[in-house]
Every structure is written in C-alpha cells, then in structure tokens.
Amino acid sequence: MASLMEMKEIFRSADAVCFDVDSTVIREEGIDELAKFCGVGDAVAEMTRRAMGGTVTFKAALTARLGLIRPSYEQVQKLISDNPPQLTPGIRELVSRLHQRGVQVFLVSGGFQSIVEHVALQLNIPTANVFANRLKFYFNGEYAGFDETQPTAESGGKGKVIAHLKQQFQFKKVVMIGDGATDMEACPPGDCFIGFGGNVIRKQVKEKAKWYITHFDELLKELEER
C-alpha cells in the first residue's frame, strides 16, 4: 500500500491522469441537472440518494433514473445551451499544466457523452479521451435508452477503462481523481487515487482515501515541487 509521499511521487510522474466529471471537474451532477430540466428533479434525486447507498447496481440505478427522465435529444441539447456545466475552480489551470508536462488527460464519467464532450472542449481535451455513457434516441428525437455496452454503464467500469488505457498506450502510472466510491474502486488498476471534496464530500471517500483534497490548487502546487 503506497504512502502519501509515494502517492505524490506517482502523481508528479504520471503518464496519464483520469478525472471523474460530475461533482469533480464540474460543480453539479449531470443526471440531476437533466432531471430538474425535464421536471422530475425530486424523484430522481431520491433515486440518486438510494443508489449512493450501494443497495442497487450502477446500471440498475441508471436505467431506473433515465426511465423516469426519458430525455429527448432536443432537451439534452437545450440543457447544454441554456445551463452549461460549470467548471470547478482550478480545473482549467490544472489540466493546462498537465498538458504542458506532456501528461495525457482523460475524462472518465458515469455521466452522458454529449455533456462530457462539452466539458472536454472547454478544457482542450480531445473527444477521443472521453469515456462516458451514450444516450440513444429514435429518429424523431425521443429517448430510446442508453448504450449498455459502454464500460461506464457498469459498476467497476472506471477500472475497466483504466485497464484498457494501460494496455492500449502502455502507461506505467495512471492516476484517478474523483469524489465518489466508483472512482476510488478504480485503483487498482489505477496506481493512485486522489479523493476530491471541493463540491461535495462523500463520507466514505473522505475516510478511506489516503490523499484527499478540496481544491485543485493543492495538485498544482505538487506539480511545482519538481
């Protein structure tokens, strides 16, 4: 088990850094914002709370919540244009600094591809580096489900993405940063997990993460150490 000092060294010398998106890179939870926008916010928030308790699988919780929201293609696009995701303070600078150092940055999210790609664009992250869930629509734009083959649609999916990245790019050190249990569970195969509590503090993550931060400036300072 790596010590905090060893973890900081892994972060400083990482080949790739993977960020969770909802409540980490952005301030809100995408699915809750979409639910509010579609008029079923309270019911979906209650489902989210139950899902966080770990009594249902991620896929079952996602299926149930989306079944309630049933967002159309038009609603998703309007949400992005009317209420664009709010970047967490410090993330733009941190991603820019990682890019300057030649570190590959990935967004690995249980949220939705269309929203996450919008975030990636703001951070100069290529869309090929986005791993998220894909909503499906009928020709008339009505909701048709989601792509259940995406690794992020499953519990343990973020770890599968990191394993895939290591195999594909031969990365030696991959760091995962996020606010939730699904992010913490991605290490291993990730080499280091950094818990983030700048938007929401999840008790289980704060208690178990060896390295826990509340502002991205803390990671920027680490990069300046070297």
mmCIF file of N, CA and C in Angstrom, residues 19-29 84-96 107 119 122-123 177-179 195-200 213-220:
data_model
loop_
_atom_site.group_PDB
_atom_site.id
_atom_site.type_symbol
_atom_site.label_atom_id
_atom_site.label_comp_id
_atom_site.label_asym_id
_atom_site.label_seq_id
_atom_site.Cartn_x
_atom_site.Cartn_y
_atom_site.Cartn_z
ATOM 1 N N PHE A 19 -9.889 11.953 -14.778
ATOM 2 C CA PHE A 19 -10.780 12.705 -13.894
ATOM 3 C C PHE A 19 -12.209 12.192 -14.021
ATOM 4 N N ASP A 20 -12.870 12.031 -12.872
ATOM 5 C CA ASP A 20 -14.317 11.905 -12.863
ATOM 6 C C ASP A 20 -14.857 13.288 -13.276
ATOM 7 N N VAL A 21 -16.102 13.351 -13.704
ATOM 8 C CA VAL A 21 -16.632 14.641 -14.186
ATOM 9 C C VAL A 21 -17.647 15.253 -13.220
ATOM 10 N N ASP A 22 -18.777 14.572 -12.990
ATOM 11 C CA ASP A 22 -19.819 15.143 -12.122
ATOM 12 C C ASP A 22 -19.300 15.361 -10.705
ATOM 13 N N SER A 23 -19.477 16.572 -10.177
ATOM 14 C CA SER A 23 -19.035 16.968 -8.831
ATOM 15 C C SER A 23 -17.517 16.935 -8.655
ATOM 16 N N THR A 24 -16.780 16.762 -9.758
ATOM 17 C CA THR A 24 -15.316 16.824 -9.698
ATOM 18 C C THR A 24 -14.845 17.895 -10.684
ATOM 19 N N VAL A 25 -14.837 17.586 -11.961
ATOM 20 C CA VAL A 25 -14.442 18.574 -12.976
ATOM 21 C C VAL A 25 -15.502 19.673 -13.103
ATOM 22 N N ILE A 26 -16.779 19.281 -12.959
ATOM 23 C CA ILE A 26 -17.857 20.281 -12.939
ATOM 24 C C ILE A 26 -18.517 20.271 -11.563
ATOM 25 N N ARG A 27 -19.228 21.354 -11.260
ATOM 26 C CA ARG A 27 -19.745 21.538 -9.903
ATOM 27 C C ARG A 27 -21.003 20.727 -9.631
ATOM 28 N N GLU A 28 -21.722 20.333 -10.697
ATOM 29 C CA GLU A 28 -23.007 19.682 -10.488
ATOM 30 C C GLU A 28 -22.983 18.206 -10.908
ATOM 31 N N GLU A 29 -24.107 17.529 -10.649
ATOM 32 C CA GLU A 29 -24.316 16.149 -11.104
ATOM 33 C C GLU A 29 -25.168 16.223 -12.363
ATOM 34 N N PRO A 84 -25.174 25.508 -19.265
ATOM 35 C CA PRO A 84 -23.940 24.753 -19.497
ATOM 36 C C PRO A 84 -23.278 24.338 -18.181
ATOM 37 N N PRO A 85 -22.601 23.184 -18.177
ATOM 38 C CA PRO A 85 -21.938 22.723 -16.951
ATOM 39 C C PRO A 85 -20.935 23.768 -16.442
ATOM 40 N N GLN A 86 -20.899 23.952 -15.129
ATOM 41 C CA GLN A 86 -19.996 24.938 -14.506
ATOM 42 C C GLN A 86 -18.691 24.247 -14.100
ATOM 43 N N LEU A 87 -17.588 24.706 -14.661
ATOM 44 C CA LEU A 87 -16.291 24.116 -14.310
ATOM 45 C C LEU A 87 -15.937 24.428 -12.857
ATOM 46 N N THR A 88 -15.333 23.451 -12.181
ATOM 47 C CA THR A 88 -14.857 23.650 -10.813
ATOM 48 C C THR A 88 -13.642 24.576 -10.834
ATOM 49 N N PRO A 89 -13.566 25.551 -9.917
ATOM 50 C CA PRO A 89 -12.400 26.448 -9.883
ATOM 51 C C PRO A 89 -11.083 25.670 -9.821
ATOM 52 N N GLY A 90 -10.129 26.093 -10.643
ATOM 53 C CA GLY A 90 -8.792 25.489 -10.637
ATOM 54 C C GLY A 90 -8.593 24.367 -11.632
ATOM 55 N N ILE A 91 -9.696 23.794 -12.168
ATOM 56 C CA ILE A 91 -9.535 22.631 -13.056
ATOM 57 C C ILE A 91 -8.899 23.025 -14.382
ATOM 58 N N ARG A 92 -9.274 24.185 -14.898
ATOM 59 C CA ARG A 92 -8.730 24.620 -16.189
ATOM 60 C C ARG A 92 -7.201 24.761 -16.104
ATOM 61 N N GLU A 93 -6.749 25.375 -15.018
ATOM 62 C CA GLU A 93 -5.301 25.577 -14.826
ATOM 63 C C GLU A 93 -4.573 24.244 -14.633
ATOM 64 N N LEU A 94 -5.191 23.342 -13.869
ATOM 65 C CA LEU A 94 -4.560 22.044 -13.604
ATOM 66 C C LEU A 94 -4.426 21.223 -14.893
ATOM 67 N N VAL A 95 -5.491 21.150 -15.673
ATOM 68 C CA VAL A 95 -5.444 20.385 -16.927
ATOM 69 C C VAL A 95 -4.423 20.999 -17.881
ATOM 70 N N SER A 96 -4.395 22.321 -17.953
ATOM 71 C CA SER A 96 -3.440 23.021 -18.819
ATOM 72 C C SER A 96 -1.996 22.689 -18.414
ATOM 73 N N LEU A 107 -11.254 12.062 -19.368
ATOM 74 C CA LEU A 107 -12.470 12.241 -18.572
ATOM 75 C C LEU A 107 -13.200 10.908 -18.564
ATOM 76 N N VAL A 119 -17.741 19.588 -21.891
ATOM 77 C CA VAL A 119 -16.744 19.921 -20.857
ATOM 78 C C VAL A 119 -15.333 19.745 -21.417
ATOM 79 N N GLN A 122 -14.048 22.606 -23.477
ATOM 80 C CA GLN A 122 -13.616 23.779 -22.696
ATOM 81 C C GLN A 122 -12.217 23.595 -22.110
ATOM 82 N N LEU A 123 -11.822 22.340 -21.945
ATOM 83 C CA LEU A 123 -10.527 22.047 -21.300
ATOM 84 C C LEU A 123 -9.460 21.589 -22.305
ATOM 85 N N ILE A 177 -8.769 10.692 -10.233
ATOM 86 C CA ILE A 177 -9.210 11.750 -9.311
ATOM 87 C C ILE A 177 -10.731 11.848 -9.366
ATOM 88 N N GLY A 178 -11.389 11.789 -8.208
ATOM 89 C CA GLY A 178 -12.843 11.885 -8.213
ATOM 90 C C GLY A 178 -13.429 11.984 -6.820
ATOM 91 N N ASP A 179 -14.739 12.236 -6.783
ATOM 92 C CA ASP A 179 -15.420 12.446 -5.494
ATOM 93 C C ASP A 179 -16.101 11.193 -4.966
ATOM 94 N N GLY A 195 -8.859 11.588 -3.716
ATOM 95 C CA GLY A 195 -10.251 11.935 -3.434
ATOM 96 C C GLY A 195 -10.446 13.439 -3.521
ATOM 97 N N PHE A 196 -11.559 13.856 -4.105
ATOM 98 C CA PHE A 196 -11.820 15.295 -4.267
ATOM 99 C C PHE A 196 -13.126 15.687 -3.576
ATOM 100 N N GLY A 197 -13.033 16.662 -2.679
ATOM 101 C CA GLY A 197 -14.216 17.097 -1.929
ATOM 102 C C GLY A 197 -14.529 18.572 -2.098
ATOM 103 N N GLY A 198 -14.144 19.151 -3.233
ATOM 104 C CA GLY A 198 -14.353 20.586 -3.448
ATOM 105 C C GLY A 198 -15.795 20.971 -3.724
ATOM 106 N N ASN A 199 -16.609 20.022 -4.192
ATOM 107 C CA ASN A 199 -18.014 20.311 -4.493
ATOM 108 C C ASN A 199 -18.965 19.578 -3.559
ATOM 109 N N VAL A 200 -18.638 18.331 -3.281
ATOM 110 C CA VAL A 200 -19.460 17.530 -2.364
ATOM 111 C C VAL A 200 -18.524 16.570 -1.632
ATOM 112 N N ILE A 213 -8.269 15.925 -1.199
ATOM 113 C CA ILE A 213 -8.095 17.363 -1.403
ATOM 114 C C ILE A 213 -9.465 18.038 -1.558
ATOM 115 N N THR A 214 -9.483 19.352 -1.328
ATOM 116 C CA THR A 214 -10.735 20.101 -1.514
ATOM 117 C C THR A 214 -10.576 21.218 -2.535
ATOM 118 N N HIS A 215 -9.369 21.377 -3.085
ATOM 119 C CA HIS A 215 -9.165 22.383 -4.143
ATOM 120 C C HIS A 215 -8.059 21.910 -5.082
ATOM 121 N N PHE A 216 -8.257 22.153 -6.371
ATOM 122 C CA PHE A 216 -7.269 21.702 -7.351
ATOM 123 C C PHE A 216 -5.928 22.439 -7.235
ATOM 124 N N ASP A 217 -5.923 23.588 -6.558
ATOM 125 C CA ASP A 217 -4.659 24.308 -6.325
ATOM 126 C C ASP A 217 -3.652 23.422 -5.595
ATOM 127 N N GLU A 218 -4.166 22.517 -4.747
ATOM 128 C CA GLU A 218 -3.283 21.628 -3.991
ATOM 129 C C GLU A 218 -2.470 20.728 -4.940
ATOM 130 N N LEU A 219 -3.094 20.333 -6.052
ATOM 131 C CA LEU A 219 -2.387 19.491 -7.029
ATOM 132 C C LEU A 219 -1.458 20.323 -7.901
ATOM 133 N N LEU A 220 -1.857 21.559 -8.194
ATOM 134 C CA LEU A 220 -0.980 22.455 -8.953
ATOM 135 C C LEU A 220 0.316 22.689 -8.181
#
